[in-house]
Short mmCIF file of C-alpha atoms in Angstrom, two decimals:
data_model
loop_
_atom_site.label_atom_id
_atom_site.label_comp_id
_atom_site.label_asym_id
_atom_site.label_seq_id
_atom_site.Cartn_x
_atom_site.Cartn_y
_atom_site.Cartn_z
CA MET A 1 0.07 -0.04 0.02
CA ARG A 2 2.64 2.42 1.02
CA PHE A 3 4.50 1.91 -2.45
CA GLN A 4 1.20 2.51 -4.26
CA ALA A 5 0.78 5.62 -2.47
CA MET A 6 4.32 6.84 -3.43
CA ALA A 7 3.67 5.91 -6.89
CA GLU A 8 0.62 7.85 -6.96
CA ALA A 9 2.30 10.94 -5.40
CA GLY A 10 4.99 10.86 -8.24
CA SER A 11 7.87 9.54 -6.36
CA ILE A 12 8.30 6.64 -8.69
CA PRO A 13 7.62 7.92 -12.29
CA ASN A 14 5.28 5.98 -14.35
CA GLU A 15 5.71 2.80 -12.19
CA THR A 16 2.92 1.03 -10.26
CA VAL A 17 3.82 -1.08 -7.27
CA ASP A 18 1.51 -3.68 -5.86
CA ASP A 19 1.67 -4.97 -2.39
CA GLU A 20 3.26 -8.18 -3.36
CA GLU A 21 6.43 -6.64 -4.92
CA ASP A 22 9.64 -6.35 -3.00
CA GLY A 23 9.97 -2.89 -1.62
CA ALA A 24 13.80 -2.82 -1.68
CA TYR A 25 13.62 -3.54 -5.27
CA ALA A 26 11.08 -0.81 -6.09
CA TRP A 27 12.88 2.16 -4.55
CA ASN A 28 16.00 1.59 -6.74
CA PHE A 29 14.05 2.33 -9.85
CA GLU A 30 13.54 6.03 -9.05
CA GLU A 31 15.78 7.06 -11.91
CA GLU A 32 17.76 4.95 -14.44
CA ASP A 33 20.91 7.08 -13.90
CA GLN A 34 20.69 6.60 -10.17
CA TRP A 35 20.53 2.69 -10.55
CA VAL A 36 23.55 2.82 -12.70
CA ASN A 37 25.41 5.09 -10.40
CA VAL A 38 24.73 2.93 -7.41
CA PHE A 39 26.12 -0.05 -9.20
CA SER A 40 29.10 1.69 -10.69
CA PHE A 41 30.02 3.24 -7.36
CA GLN A 42 29.64 -0.19 -5.72
CA GLU A 43 31.71 -1.72 -8.47
CA GLU A 44 34.44 0.94 -8.06
CA GLN A 45 34.35 0.25 -4.18
CA ASP A 46 34.80 -3.48 -4.89
CA GLN A 47 37.47 -2.90 -7.40
CA ALA A 48 39.29 -0.69 -4.90
CA LYS A 49 38.93 -3.17 -2.17
CA ASN A 50 40.17 -6.06 -4.50
CA GLN A 51 43.10 -3.92 -5.52
CA GLU A 52 43.97 -3.33 -1.83
CA ILE A 53 43.62 -6.95 -1.03
CA TYR A 54 45.86 -7.76 -4.07
CA GLU A 55 48.38 -5.27 -2.99
CA ILE A 56 48.33 -6.65 0.62
CA ARG A 57 48.73 -10.21 -0.65
CA ALA A 58 51.50 -9.12 -2.87
CA GLN A 59 53.35 -7.25 -0.04
CA LYS A 60 52.88 -10.40 2.19
CA GLU A 61 54.33 -12.52 -0.60
CA GLN A 62 57.25 -10.17 -0.86
CA GLU A 63 57.82 -10.21 2.81
CA GLU A 64 57.69 -14.01 2.89
CA VAL A 65 60.24 -14.21 0.08
CA LYS A 66 62.46 -11.78 1.90
CA ASN A 67 62.16 -13.70 5.09
CA GLN A 68 62.98 -16.99 3.30
CA GLU A 69 66.07 -15.25 1.80
CA ILE A 70 67.14 -14.08 5.24
CA GLU A 71 66.57 -17.51 6.65
CA ALA A 72 68.66 -18.94 3.78
CA GLN A 73 71.42 -16.48 4.29
CA ASP A 74 71.48 -17.35 8.08
CA GLU A 75 71.72 -21.01 7.23
CA ARG A 76 74.59 -20.34 4.83
CA GLU A 77 76.31 -18.28 7.52
CA LYS A 78 75.75 -21.05 10.14
CA ALA A 79 77.19 -23.69 7.74
CA LYS A 80 80.17 -21.47 6.93
CA ASN A 81 80.85 -20.94 10.58
CA ARG A 82 80.61 -24.69 11.20
CA GLU A 83 82.92 -25.42 8.41
CA ILE A 84 85.51 -22.81 9.87
CA ALA A 85 85.06 -24.41 13.29
CA LEU A 86 85.57 -27.89 11.99
CA SER A 87 88.53 -26.72 9.81
CA ASN A 88 90.10 -25.07 12.99
CA LEU A 89 89.46 -28.28 15.06
CA LEU A 90 91.08 -30.43 12.40
CA ARG A 91 94.15 -28.02 12.26
CA ASN A 92 94.44 -28.22 16.00
CA LEU A 93 94.27 -32.03 16.04
CA GLN A 94 96.86 -32.19 13.54
CA LEU A 95 99.14 -30.00 15.60
CA VAL A 96 98.47 -32.07 18.71
CA LYS A 97 99.27 -35.35 16.78
CA GLU A 98 102.64 -33.83 15.46
CA ARG A 99 103.42 -32.75 19.03
CA PHE A 100 102.60 -36.23 20.40
CA THR A 101 104.48 -37.89 17.72
CA SER A 102 107.63 -35.72 18.30
CA GLU A 103 107.29 -36.31 22.15
CA LEU A 104 106.90 -40.15 21.40
CA GLU A 105 109.92 -40.12 19.43
CA ILE A 106 111.82 -38.31 22.01
CA GLN A 107 110.73 -40.70 24.64
CA MET A 108 111.54 -43.85 22.51
CA LYS A 109 115.09 -42.42 22.07
CA ARG A 110 115.30 -41.76 25.75
CA ILE A 111 114.22 -45.34 26.56
CA GLU A 112 116.70 -46.78 24.13
CA GLU A 113 119.36 -44.76 25.79
CA LEU A 114 118.53 -45.95 29.16
CA GLU A 115 118.31 -49.58 28.04
CA ARG A 116 121.83 -49.07 26.68
CA GLN A 117 123.04 -47.56 29.85
CA LEU A 118 121.44 -50.47 31.86
CA GLU A 119 123.12 -52.99 29.72
CA GLU A 120 126.48 -51.30 30.04
CA ALA A 121 126.02 -50.99 33.84
CA THR A 122 124.99 -54.62 34.53
CA GLY A 123 126.64 -56.31 31.71
CA ALA A 124 123.28 -57.85 30.78
CA GLY A 125 122.85 -58.89 27.11
CA ARG A 126 126.46 -59.55 26.52
CA ASN A 127 127.56 -63.06 25.43
CA ASP A 128 131.17 -62.18 24.63
CA GLN A 129 132.37 -62.62 28.36
CA PRO A 130 132.47 -66.02 30.02
CA ASP A 131 130.32 -66.65 32.98
CA VAL A 132 132.15 -65.98 36.13
CA GLU A 133 131.85 -68.72 38.80
CA GLY A 134 129.71 -67.40 41.68
CA ALA A 135 128.18 -64.58 39.63
CA ASN A 136 124.98 -66.32 39.46
CA PRO A 137 124.88 -68.93 42.23
CA GLU A 138 122.40 -71.59 42.23
CA PRO A 139 120.01 -71.74 45.12
CA GLN A 140 121.07 -74.32 47.54
CA GLU A 141 119.40 -76.28 50.22
CA PRO A 142 119.98 -75.02 53.64
CA TYR A 143 122.87 -76.77 55.28
CA PHE A 144 122.08 -78.56 58.48
CA HIS A 145 124.70 -80.34 60.56
CA SER A 146 123.25 -83.61 61.19
CA PRO A 147 124.42 -85.37 64.46
CA PHE A 148 124.44 -88.80 62.76
#
């Protein structure tokens, strides 16, 4: 009824609206230009929102790529640092090995010298001299004087 009254009053030109028709649909037909303007304005807003969403997504993707590049650079630096640390450790181990090898050689020469000195002092290991009687006495039974 209300829309019919508006139509009769001239609000909606040359249009009649019966009670069964949707009211929201009817008021958009006031002028054809206004209908187009409503949709073009809405379309512009939608396009602006879509453009903004696209730009935000593109920015997020760029940030994600940048973060991945930073993480990759960090991993490369960590790997390089590990390689340097392992190289230093290997070099140190080689130096320790060389030092121990040198010390072992010195100690082996010292042992050989001490063994030579021991042989000279005790005469052990020489076969060129005859055994001297009494030098290596045989163990004997204890001597008991028997009254018998």
